Short mmCIF file of N, CA and C (backbone and C1' of nucleotides) in Angstrom, two decimals:
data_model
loop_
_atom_site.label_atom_id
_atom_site.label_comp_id
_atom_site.label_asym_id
_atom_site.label_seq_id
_atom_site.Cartn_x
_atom_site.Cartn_y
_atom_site.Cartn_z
N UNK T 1 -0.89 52.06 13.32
CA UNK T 1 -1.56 52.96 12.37
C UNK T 1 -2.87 53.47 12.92
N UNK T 2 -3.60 54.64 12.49
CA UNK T 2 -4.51 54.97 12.83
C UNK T 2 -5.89 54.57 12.34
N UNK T 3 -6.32 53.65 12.84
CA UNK T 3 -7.15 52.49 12.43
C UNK T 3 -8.73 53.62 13.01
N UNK T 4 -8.63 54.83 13.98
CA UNK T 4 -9.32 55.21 14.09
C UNK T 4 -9.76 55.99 13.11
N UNK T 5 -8.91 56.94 12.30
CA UNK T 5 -9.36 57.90 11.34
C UNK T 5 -10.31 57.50 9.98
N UNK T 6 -11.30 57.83 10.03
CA UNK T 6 -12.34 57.44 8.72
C UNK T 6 -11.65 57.73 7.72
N UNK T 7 -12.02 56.82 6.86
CA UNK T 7 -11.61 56.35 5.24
C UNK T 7 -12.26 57.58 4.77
N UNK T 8 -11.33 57.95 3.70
CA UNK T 8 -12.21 59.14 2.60
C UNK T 8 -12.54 58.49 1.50
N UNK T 9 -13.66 58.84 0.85
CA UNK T 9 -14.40 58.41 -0.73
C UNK T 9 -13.53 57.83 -1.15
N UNK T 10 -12.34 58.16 -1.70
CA UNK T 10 -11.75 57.56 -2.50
C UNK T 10 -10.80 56.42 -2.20
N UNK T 11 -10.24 56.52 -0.58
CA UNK T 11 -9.86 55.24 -0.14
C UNK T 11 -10.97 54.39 -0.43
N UNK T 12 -12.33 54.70 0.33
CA UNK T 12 -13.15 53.27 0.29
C UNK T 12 -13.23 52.73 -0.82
N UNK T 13 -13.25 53.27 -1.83
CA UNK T 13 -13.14 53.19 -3.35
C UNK T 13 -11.77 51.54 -3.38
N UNK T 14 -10.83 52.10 -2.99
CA UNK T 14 -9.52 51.38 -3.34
C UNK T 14 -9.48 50.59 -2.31
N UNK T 15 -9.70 50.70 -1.24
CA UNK T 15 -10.35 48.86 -0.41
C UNK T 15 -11.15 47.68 -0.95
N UNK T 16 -12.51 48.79 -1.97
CA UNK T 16 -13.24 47.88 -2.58
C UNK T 16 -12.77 46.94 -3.57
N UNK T 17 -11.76 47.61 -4.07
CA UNK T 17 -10.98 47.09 -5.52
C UNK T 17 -10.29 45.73 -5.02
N UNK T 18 -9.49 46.08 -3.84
CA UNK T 18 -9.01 45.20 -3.20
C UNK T 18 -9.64 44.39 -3.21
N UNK T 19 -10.27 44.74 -2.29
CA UNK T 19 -11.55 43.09 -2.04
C UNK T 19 -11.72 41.74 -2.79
N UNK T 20 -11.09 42.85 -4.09
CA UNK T 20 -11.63 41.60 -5.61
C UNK T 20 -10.58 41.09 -5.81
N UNK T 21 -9.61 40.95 -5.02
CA UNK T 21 -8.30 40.44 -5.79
C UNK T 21 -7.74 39.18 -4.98
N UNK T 22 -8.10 38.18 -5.66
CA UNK T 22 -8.28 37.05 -5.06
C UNK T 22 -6.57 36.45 -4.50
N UNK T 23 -6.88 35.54 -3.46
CA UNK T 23 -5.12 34.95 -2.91
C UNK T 23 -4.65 34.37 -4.11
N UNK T 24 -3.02 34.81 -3.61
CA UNK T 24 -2.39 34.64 -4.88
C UNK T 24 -2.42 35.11 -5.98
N UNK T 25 -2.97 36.11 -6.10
CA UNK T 25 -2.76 37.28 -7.66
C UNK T 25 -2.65 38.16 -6.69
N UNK T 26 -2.02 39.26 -7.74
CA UNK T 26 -1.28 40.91 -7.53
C UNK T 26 -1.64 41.78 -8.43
N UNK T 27 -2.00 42.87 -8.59
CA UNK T 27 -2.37 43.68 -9.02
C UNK T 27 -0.95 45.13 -9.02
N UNK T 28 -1.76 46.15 -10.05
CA UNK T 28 -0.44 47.04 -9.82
C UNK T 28 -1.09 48.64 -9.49
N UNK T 29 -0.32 49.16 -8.99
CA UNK T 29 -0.54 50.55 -8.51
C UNK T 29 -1.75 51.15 -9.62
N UNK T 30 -0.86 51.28 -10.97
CA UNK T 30 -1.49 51.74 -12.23
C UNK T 30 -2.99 51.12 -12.52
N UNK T 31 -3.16 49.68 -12.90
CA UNK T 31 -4.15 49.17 -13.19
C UNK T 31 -5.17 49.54 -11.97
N UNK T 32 -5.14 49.38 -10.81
CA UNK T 32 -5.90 49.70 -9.94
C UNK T 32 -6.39 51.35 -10.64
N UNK T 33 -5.30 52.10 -10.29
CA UNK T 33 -6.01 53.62 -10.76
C UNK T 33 -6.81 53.69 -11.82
N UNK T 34 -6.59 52.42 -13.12
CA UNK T 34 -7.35 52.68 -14.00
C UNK T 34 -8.61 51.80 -13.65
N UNK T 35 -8.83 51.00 -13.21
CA UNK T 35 -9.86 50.54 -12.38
C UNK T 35 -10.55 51.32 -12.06
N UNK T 36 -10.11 52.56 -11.21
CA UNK T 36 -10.79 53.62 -10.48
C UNK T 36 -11.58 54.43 -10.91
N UNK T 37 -10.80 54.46 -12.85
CA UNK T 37 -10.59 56.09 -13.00
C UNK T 37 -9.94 57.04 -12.26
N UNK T 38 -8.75 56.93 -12.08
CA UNK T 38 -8.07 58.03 -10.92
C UNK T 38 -7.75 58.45 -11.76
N UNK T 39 -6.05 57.50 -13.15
CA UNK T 39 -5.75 58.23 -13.91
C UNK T 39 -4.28 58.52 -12.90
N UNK T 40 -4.08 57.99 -11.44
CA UNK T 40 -2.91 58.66 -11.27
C UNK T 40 -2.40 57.42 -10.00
N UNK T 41 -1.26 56.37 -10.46
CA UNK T 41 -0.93 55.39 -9.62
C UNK T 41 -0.70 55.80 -8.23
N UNK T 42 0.05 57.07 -8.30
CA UNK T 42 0.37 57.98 -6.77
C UNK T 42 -0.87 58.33 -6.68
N UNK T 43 -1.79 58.71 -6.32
CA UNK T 43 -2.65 58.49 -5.64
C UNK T 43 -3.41 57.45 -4.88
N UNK T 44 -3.17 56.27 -5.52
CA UNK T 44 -3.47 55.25 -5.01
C UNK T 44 -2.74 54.67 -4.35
N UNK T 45 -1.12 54.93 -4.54
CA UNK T 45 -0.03 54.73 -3.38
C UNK T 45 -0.75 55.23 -2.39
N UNK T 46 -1.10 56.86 -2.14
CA UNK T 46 -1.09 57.45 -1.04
C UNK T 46 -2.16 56.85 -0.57
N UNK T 47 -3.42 56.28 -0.99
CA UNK T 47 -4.34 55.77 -0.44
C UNK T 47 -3.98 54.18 0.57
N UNK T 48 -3.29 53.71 -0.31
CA UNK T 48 -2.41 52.59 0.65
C UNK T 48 -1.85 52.54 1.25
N UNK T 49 -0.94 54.06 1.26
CA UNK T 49 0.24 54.10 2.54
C UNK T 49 -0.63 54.22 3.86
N UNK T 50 -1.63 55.20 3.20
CA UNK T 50 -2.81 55.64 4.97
C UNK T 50 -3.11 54.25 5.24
N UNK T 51 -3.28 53.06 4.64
CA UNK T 51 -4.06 51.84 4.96
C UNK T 51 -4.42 51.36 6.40
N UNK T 52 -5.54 51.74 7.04
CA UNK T 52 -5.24 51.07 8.23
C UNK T 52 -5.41 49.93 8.22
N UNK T 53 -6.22 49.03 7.31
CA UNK T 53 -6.44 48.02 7.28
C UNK T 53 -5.67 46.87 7.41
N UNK T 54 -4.45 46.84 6.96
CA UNK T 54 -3.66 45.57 6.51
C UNK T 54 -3.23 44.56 7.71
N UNK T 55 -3.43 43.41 7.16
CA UNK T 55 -3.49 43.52 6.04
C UNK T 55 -4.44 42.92 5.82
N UNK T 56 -5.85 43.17 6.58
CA UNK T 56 -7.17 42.87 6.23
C UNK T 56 -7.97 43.52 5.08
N UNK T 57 -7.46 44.08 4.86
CA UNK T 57 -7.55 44.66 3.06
C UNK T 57 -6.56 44.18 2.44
N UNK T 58 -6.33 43.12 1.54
CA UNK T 58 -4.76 42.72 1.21
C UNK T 58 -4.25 43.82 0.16
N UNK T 59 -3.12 45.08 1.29
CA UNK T 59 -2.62 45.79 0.27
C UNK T 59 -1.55 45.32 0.37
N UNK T 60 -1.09 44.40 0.42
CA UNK T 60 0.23 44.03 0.20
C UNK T 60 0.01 43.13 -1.58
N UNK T 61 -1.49 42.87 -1.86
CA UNK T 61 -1.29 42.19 -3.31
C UNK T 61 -1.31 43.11 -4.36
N UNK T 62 -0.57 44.50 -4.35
CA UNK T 62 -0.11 45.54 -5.09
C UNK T 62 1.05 45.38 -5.42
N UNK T 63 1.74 45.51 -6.41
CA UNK T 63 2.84 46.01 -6.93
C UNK T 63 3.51 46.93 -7.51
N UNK T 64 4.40 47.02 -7.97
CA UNK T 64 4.64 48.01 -9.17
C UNK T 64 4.52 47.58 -10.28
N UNK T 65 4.71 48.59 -11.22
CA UNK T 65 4.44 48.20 -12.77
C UNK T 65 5.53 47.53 -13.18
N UNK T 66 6.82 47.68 -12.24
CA UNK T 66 7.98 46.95 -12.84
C UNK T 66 8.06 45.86 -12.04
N UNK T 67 7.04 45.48 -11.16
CA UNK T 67 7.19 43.84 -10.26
C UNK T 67 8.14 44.03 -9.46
N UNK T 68 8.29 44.98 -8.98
CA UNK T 68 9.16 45.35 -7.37
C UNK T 68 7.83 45.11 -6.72
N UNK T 69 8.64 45.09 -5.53
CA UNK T 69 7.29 45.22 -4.42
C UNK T 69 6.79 46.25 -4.49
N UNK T 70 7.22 47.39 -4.06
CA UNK T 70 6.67 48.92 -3.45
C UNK T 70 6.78 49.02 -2.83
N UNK T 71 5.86 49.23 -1.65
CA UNK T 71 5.91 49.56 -0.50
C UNK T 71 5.18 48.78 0.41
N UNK T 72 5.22 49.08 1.85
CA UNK T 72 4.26 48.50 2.21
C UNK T 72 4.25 49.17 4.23
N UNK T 73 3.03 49.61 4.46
CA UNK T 73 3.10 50.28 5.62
C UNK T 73 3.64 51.50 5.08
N UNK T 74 4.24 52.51 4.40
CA UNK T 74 4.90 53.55 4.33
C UNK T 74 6.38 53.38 4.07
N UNK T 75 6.48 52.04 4.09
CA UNK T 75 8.31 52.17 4.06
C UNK T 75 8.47 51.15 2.28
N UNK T 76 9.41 51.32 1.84
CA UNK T 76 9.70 50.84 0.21
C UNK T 76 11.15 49.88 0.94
N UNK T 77 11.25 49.64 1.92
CA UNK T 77 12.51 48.56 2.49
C UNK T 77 12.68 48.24 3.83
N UNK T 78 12.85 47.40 4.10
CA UNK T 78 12.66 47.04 5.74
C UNK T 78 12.28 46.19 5.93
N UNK T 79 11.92 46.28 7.27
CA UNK T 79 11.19 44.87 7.86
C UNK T 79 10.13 44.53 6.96
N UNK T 80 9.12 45.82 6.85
CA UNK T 80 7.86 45.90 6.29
C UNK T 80 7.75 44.82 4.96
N UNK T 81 9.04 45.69 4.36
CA UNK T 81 9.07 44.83 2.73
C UNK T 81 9.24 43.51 3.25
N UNK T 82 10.13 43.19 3.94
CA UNK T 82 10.33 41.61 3.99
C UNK T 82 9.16 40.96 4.52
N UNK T 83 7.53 41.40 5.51
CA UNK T 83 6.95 41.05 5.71
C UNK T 83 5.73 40.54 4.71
N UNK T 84 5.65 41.99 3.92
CA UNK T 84 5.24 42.13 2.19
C UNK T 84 5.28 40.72 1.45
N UNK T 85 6.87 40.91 1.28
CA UNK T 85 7.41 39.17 0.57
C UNK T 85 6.93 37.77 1.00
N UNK T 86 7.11 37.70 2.60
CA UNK T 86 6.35 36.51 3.24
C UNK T 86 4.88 36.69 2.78
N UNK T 87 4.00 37.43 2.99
CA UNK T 87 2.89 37.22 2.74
C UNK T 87 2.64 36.76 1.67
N UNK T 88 3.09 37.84 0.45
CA UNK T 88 2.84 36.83 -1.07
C UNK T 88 3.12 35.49 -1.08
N UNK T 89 4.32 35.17 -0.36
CA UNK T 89 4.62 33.86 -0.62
C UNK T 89 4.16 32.54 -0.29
N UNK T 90 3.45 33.34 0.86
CA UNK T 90 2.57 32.30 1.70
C UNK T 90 1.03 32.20 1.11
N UNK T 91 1.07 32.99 -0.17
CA UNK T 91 -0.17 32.65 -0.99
C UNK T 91 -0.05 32.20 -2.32
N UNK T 92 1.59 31.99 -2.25
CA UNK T 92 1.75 31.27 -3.68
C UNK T 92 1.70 32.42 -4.25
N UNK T 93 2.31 33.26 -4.45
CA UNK T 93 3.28 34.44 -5.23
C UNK T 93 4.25 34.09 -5.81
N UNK T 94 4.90 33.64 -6.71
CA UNK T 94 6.27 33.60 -6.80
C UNK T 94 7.18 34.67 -7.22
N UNK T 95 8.75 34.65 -7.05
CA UNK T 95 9.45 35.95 -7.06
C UNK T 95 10.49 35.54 -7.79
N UNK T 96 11.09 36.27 -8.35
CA UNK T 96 12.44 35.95 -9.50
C UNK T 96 13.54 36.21 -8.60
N UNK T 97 14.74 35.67 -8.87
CA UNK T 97 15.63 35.82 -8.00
C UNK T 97 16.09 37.72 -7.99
N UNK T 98 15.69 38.23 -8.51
CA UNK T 98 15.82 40.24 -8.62
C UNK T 98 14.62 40.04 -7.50
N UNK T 99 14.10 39.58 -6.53
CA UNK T 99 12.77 39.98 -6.16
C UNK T 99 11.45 40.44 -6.65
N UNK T 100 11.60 40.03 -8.09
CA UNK T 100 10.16 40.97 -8.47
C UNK T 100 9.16 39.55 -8.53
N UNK T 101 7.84 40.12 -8.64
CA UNK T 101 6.82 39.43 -8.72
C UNK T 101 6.86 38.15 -9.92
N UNK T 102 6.59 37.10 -9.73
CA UNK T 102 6.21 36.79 -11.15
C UNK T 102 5.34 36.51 -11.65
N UNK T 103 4.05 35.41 -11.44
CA UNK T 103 3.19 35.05 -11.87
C UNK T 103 1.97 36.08 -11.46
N UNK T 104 0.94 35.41 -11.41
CA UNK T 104 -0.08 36.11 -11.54
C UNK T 104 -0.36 37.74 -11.08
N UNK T 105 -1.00 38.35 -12.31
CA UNK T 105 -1.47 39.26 -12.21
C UNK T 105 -3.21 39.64 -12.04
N UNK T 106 -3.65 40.08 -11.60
CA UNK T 106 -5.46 39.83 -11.54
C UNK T 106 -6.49 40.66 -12.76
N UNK T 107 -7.80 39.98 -12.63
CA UNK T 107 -8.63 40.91 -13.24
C UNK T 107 -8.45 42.46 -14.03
N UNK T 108 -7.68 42.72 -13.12
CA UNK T 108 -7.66 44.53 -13.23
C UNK T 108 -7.19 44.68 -14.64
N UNK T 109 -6.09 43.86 -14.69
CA UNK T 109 -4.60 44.45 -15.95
C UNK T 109 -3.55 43.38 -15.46
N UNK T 110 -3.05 42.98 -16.57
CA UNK T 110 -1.11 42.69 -16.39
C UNK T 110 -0.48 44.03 -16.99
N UNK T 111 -0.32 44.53 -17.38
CA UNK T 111 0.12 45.49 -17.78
C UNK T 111 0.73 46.23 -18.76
P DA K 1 -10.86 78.57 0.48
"O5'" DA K 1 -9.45 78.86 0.05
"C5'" DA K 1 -9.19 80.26 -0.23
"C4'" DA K 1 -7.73 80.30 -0.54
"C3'" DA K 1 -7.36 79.66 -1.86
"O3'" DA K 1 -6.16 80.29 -2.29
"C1'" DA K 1 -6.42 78.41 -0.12
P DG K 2 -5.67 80.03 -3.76
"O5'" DG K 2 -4.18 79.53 -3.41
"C5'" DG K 2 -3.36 80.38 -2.62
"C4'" DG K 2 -2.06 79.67 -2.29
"C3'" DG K 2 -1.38 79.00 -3.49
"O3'" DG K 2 0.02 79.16 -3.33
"C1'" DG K 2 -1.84 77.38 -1.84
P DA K 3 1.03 78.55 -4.38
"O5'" DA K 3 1.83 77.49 -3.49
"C5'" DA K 3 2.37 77.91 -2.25
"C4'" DA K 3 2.95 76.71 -1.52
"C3'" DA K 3 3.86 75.85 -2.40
"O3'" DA K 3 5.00 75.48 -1.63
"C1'" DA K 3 2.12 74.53 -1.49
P DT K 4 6.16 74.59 -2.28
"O5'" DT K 4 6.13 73.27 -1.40
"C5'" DT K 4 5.22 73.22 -0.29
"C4'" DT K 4 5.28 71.83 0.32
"C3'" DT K 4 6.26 70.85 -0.33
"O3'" DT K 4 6.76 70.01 0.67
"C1'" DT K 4 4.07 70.03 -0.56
P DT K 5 7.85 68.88 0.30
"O5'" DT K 5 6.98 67.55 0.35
"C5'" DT K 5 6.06 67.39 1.41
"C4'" DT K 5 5.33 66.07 1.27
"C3'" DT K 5 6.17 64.92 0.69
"O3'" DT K 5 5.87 63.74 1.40
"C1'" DT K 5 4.21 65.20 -0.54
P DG K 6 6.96 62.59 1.57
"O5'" DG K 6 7.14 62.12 0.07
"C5'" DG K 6 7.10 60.78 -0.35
"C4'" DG K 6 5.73 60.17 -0.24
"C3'" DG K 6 5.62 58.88 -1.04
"O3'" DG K 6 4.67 58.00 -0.48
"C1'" DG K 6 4.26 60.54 -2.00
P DA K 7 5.16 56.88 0.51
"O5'" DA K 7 4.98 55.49 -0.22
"C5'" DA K 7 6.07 54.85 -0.86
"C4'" DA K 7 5.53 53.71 -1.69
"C3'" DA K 7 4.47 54.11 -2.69
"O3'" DA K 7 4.68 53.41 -3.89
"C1'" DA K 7 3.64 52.41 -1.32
P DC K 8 5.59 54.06 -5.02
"O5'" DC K 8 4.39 54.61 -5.90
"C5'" DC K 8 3.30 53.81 -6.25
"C4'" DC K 8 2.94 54.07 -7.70
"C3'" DC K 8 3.83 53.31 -8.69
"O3'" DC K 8 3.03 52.74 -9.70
"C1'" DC K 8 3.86 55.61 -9.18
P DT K 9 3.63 51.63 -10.71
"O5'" DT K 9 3.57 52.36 -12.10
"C5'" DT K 9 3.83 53.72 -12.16
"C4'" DT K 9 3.58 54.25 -13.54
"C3'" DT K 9 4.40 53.55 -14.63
"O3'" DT K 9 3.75 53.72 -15.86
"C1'" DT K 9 5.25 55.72 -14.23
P DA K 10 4.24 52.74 -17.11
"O5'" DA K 10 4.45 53.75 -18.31
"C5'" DA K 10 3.59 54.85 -18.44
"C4'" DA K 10 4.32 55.99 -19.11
"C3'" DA K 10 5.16 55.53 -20.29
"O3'" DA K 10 4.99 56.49 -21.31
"C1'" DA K 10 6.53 56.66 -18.75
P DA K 11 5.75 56.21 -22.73
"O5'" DA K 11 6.74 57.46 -22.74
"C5'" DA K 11 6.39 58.63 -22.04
"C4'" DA K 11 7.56 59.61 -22.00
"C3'" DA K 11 8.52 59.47 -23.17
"O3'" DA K 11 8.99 60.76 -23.53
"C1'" DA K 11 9.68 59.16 -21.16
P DC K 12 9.50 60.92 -25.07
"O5'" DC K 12 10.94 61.57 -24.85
"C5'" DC K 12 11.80 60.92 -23.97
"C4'" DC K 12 12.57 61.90 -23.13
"C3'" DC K 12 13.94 62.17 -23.70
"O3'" DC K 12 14.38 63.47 -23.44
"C1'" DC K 12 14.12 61.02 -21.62
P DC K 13 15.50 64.01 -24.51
"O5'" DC K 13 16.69 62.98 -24.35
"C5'" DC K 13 18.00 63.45 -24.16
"C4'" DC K 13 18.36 63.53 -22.69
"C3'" DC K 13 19.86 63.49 -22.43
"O3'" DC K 13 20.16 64.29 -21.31
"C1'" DC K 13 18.80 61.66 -21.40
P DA J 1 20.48 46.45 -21.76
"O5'" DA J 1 20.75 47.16 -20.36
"C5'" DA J 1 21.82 46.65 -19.60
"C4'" DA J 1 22.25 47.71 -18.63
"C3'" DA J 1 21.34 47.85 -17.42
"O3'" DA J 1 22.17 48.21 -16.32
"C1'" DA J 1 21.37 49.87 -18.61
P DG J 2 21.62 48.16 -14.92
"O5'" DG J 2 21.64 49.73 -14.58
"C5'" DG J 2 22.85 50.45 -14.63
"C4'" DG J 2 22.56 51.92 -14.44
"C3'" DG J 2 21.60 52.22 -13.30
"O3'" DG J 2 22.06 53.39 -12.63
"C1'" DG J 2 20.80 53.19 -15.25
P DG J 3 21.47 53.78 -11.22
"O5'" DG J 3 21.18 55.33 -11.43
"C5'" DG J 3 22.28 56.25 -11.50
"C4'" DG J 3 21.80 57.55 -12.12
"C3'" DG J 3 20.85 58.35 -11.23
"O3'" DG J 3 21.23 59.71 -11.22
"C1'" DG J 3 19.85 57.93 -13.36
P DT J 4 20.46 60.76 -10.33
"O5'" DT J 4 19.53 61.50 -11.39
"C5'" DT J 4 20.07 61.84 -12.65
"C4'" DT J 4 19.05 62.67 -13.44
"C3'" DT J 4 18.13 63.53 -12.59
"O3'" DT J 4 17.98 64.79 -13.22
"C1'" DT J 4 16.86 62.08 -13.93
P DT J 5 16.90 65.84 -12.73
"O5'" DT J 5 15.68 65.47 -13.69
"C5'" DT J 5 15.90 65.41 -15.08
"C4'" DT J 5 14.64 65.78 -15.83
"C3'" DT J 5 13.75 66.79 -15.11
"O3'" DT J 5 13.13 67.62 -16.10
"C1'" DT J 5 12.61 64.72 -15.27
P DA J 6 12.04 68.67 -15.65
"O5'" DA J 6 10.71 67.91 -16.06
"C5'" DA J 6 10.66 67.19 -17.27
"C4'" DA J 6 9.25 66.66 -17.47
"C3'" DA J 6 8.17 67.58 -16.95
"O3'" DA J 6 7.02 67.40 -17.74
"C1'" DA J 6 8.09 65.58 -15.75
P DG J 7 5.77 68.22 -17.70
"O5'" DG J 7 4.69 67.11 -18.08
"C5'" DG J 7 3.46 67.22 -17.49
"C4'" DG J 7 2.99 65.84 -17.06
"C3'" DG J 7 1.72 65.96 -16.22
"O3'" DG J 7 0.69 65.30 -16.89
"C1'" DG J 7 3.29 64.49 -15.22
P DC J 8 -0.76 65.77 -16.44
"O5'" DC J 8 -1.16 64.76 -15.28
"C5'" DC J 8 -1.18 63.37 -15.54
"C4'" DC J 8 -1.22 62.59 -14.24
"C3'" DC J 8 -2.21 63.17 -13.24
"O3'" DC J 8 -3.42 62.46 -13.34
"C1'" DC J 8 -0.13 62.51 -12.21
P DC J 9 -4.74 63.31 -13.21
"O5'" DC J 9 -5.04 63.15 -11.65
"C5'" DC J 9 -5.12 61.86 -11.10
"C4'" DC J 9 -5.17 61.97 -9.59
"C3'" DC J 9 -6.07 63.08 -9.09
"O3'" DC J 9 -6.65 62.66 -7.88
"C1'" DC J 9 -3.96 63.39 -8.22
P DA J 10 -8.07 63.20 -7.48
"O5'" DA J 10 -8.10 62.78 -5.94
"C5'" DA J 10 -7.94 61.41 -5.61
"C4'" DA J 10 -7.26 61.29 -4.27
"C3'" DA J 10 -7.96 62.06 -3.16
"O3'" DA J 10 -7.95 61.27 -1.98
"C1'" DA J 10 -5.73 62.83 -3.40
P DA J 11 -8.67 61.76 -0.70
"O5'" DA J 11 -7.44 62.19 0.20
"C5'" DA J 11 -6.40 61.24 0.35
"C4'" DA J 11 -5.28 61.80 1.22
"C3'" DA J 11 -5.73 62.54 2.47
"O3'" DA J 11 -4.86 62.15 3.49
"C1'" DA J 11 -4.38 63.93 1.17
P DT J 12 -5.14 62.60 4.98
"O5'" DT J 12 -3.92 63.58 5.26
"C5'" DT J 12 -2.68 63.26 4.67
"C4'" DT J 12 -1.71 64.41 4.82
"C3'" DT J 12 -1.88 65.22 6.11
"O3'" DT J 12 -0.60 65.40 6.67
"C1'" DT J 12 -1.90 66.64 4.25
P DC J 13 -0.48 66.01 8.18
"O5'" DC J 13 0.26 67.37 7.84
"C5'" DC J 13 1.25 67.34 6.81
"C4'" DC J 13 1.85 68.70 6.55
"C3'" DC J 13 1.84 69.63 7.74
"O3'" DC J 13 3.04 70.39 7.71
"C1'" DC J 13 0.67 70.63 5.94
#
DNA sequence: AGATTGACTAACC
DNA sequence: AGGTTAGCCAATC
């Protein structure tokens, strides 16, 4: 990824949010935006897909509103996702046998 | 500068 | 219950 290209306002914005979301909780596309004030979860996708960070910004502790994963790197299946999954899990995430998220949700919102 | 594009969602069929 | 539609908004083309 292009770890060179500067963050715009509103990414740094949604790194910061990150920041606050402690191991082992997940947060969701939506609540983040309302966090923001964006007002628009796709936007904050798109701010994560650019992520150069990861996953030193943990955007992998995002979800969806329906406790799918999402995405992660740009791809919604793949290696990526399955890397996604290890990570939560390795922070004490747990997952329902459908794959969705289960327990904790953070600060932001459950939803 | 205008159109397109998503790591999204809620609301409808 | 599961597919489609319509809004959303920043970034990119």
């Amino acid at each position: 990824m292009d770890r060179n290209r500067l963050p715009t306002p509103f990414e740094t914005r949604v790194y910061e949010a990150l920041r606050k979301i402690p191991r082992g909780r997940v947060t969701t596309y939506r609540a983040l935006a309302r966090y923001l004030e964006c007002g628009s979860a796709r936007a904050v996708g798109q701010a994560l897909k650019r992520n150069p960070f990861a996953p030193e910004v943990p955007c992998h502790r995002v979800v969806r509103g329906d406790r799918s994963l999402g995405g992660f790197h740009g791809v919604t299946q793949g290696d990526w996702i399955r890397k996604k999954r290890e990570l939560l899990l390795s922070e004490g995430v747990k997952f329902s046998s459908d794959g969705k998220v289960l327990g904790g949700c953070c600060i932001f919102e459950i939803g």
